[in-house]
mmCIF file of C-alpha atoms in Angstrom:
data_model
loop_
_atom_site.group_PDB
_atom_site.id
_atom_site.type_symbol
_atom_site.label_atom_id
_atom_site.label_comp_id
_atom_site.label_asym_id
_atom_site.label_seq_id
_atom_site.Cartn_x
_atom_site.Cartn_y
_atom_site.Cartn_z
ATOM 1 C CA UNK L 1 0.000 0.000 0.000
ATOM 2 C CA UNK L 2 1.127 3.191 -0.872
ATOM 3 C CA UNK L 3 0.308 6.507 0.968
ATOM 4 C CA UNK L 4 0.637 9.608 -0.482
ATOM 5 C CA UNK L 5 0.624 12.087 2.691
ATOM 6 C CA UNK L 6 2.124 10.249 5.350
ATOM 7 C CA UNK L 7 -0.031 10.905 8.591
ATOM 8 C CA UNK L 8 1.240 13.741 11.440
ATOM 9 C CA UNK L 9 3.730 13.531 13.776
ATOM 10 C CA UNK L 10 1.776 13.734 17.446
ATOM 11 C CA UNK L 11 4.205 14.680 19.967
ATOM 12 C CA UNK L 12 3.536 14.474 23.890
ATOM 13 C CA UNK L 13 5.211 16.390 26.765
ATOM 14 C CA UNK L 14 2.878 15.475 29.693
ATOM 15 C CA UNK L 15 3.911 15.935 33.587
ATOM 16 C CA UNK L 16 3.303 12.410 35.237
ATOM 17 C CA UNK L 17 3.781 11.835 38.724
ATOM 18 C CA UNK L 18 7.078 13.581 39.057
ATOM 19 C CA UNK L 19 8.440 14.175 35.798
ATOM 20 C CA UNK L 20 7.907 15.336 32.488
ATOM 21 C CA UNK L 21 7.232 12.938 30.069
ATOM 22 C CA UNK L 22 8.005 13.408 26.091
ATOM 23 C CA UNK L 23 6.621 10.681 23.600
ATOM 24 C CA UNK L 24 6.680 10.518 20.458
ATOM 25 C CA UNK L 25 3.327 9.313 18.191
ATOM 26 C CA UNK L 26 2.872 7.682 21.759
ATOM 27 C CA UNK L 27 6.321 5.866 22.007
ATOM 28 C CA UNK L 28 8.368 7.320 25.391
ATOM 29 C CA UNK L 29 11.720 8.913 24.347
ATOM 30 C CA UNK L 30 12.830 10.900 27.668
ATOM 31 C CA UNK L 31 11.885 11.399 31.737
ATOM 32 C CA UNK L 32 13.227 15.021 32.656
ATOM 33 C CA UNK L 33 12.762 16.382 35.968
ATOM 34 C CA UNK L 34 12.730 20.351 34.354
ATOM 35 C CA UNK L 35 10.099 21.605 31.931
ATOM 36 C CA UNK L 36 12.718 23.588 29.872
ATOM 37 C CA UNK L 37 14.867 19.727 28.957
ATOM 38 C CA UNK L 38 11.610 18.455 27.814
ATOM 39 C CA UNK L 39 10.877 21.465 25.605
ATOM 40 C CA UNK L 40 14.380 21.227 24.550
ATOM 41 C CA UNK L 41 13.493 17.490 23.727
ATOM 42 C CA UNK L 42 10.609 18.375 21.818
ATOM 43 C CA UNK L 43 12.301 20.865 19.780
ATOM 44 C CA UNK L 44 14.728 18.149 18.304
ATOM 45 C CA UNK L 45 12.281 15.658 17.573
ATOM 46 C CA UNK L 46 9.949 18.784 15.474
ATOM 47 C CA UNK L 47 13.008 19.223 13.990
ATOM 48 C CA UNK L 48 13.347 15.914 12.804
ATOM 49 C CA UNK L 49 9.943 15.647 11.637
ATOM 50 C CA UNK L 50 10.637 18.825 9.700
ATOM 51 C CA UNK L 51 13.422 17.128 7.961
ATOM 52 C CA UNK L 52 11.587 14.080 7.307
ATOM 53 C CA UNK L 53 8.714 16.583 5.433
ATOM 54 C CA UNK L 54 5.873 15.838 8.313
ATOM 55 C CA UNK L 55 3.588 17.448 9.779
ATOM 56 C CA UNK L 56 3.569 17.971 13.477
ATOM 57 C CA UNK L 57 1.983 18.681 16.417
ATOM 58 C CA UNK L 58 2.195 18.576 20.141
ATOM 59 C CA UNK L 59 0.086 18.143 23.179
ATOM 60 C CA UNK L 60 1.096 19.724 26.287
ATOM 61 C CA UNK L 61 -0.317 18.173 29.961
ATOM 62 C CA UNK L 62 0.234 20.805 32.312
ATOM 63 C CA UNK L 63 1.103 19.650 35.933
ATOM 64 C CA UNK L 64 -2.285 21.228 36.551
ATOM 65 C CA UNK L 65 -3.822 18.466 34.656
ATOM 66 C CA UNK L 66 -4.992 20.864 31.651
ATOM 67 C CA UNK L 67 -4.326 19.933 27.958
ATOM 68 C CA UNK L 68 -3.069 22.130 25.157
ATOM 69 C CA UNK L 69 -2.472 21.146 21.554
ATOM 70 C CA UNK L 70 -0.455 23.452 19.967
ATOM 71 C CA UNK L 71 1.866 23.216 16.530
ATOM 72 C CA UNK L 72 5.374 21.727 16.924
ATOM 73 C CA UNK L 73 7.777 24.556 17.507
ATOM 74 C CA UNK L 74 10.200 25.350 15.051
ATOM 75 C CA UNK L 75 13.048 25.492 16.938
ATOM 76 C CA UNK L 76 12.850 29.085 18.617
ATOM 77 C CA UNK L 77 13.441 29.248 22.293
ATOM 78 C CA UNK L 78 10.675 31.646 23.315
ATOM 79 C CA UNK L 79 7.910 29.558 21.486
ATOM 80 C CA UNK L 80 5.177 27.613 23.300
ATOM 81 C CA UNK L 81 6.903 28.924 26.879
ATOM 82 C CA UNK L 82 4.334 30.617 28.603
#
């Protein structure tokens, strides 16, 4: 079978427990204990999926429990940090 748009890249940076949690299209690739190593995390892996012509997009759980989906950043420290 052949697919002409290959499907999105869903990326995950979720605070469980005690740490923040980055998957990627629900596969775990890192534990960090700071928000700013998982963001870091999530940059490279965007990045990758930019190289690989994907789309992206990412899903932030907040330690408050909340849930934003936002696109995948493109590599600029001051996106998606609130």
């Amino acid at each position: 079978m052949t697919v002409g748009l290959p499907s999105a890249v869903q990326i995950i940076m979720a605070w469980r427990v005690n740490k923040w949690i980055v998957e990627r299209n629900a596969m775990e690739v890192g534990r960090y204990a700071y928000r700013g190593h998982a963001m870091a995390r999530v940059r490279a892996l965007a990045a990758d999926a930019q190289r690989e012509g994907l789309e992206c997009y990412l899903l932030i759980r907040e330690k408050d429990g909340a849930w934003r989906e936002r696109p995948c950043p493109g590599g600029h420290a001051d996106e998606l940090d609130p």
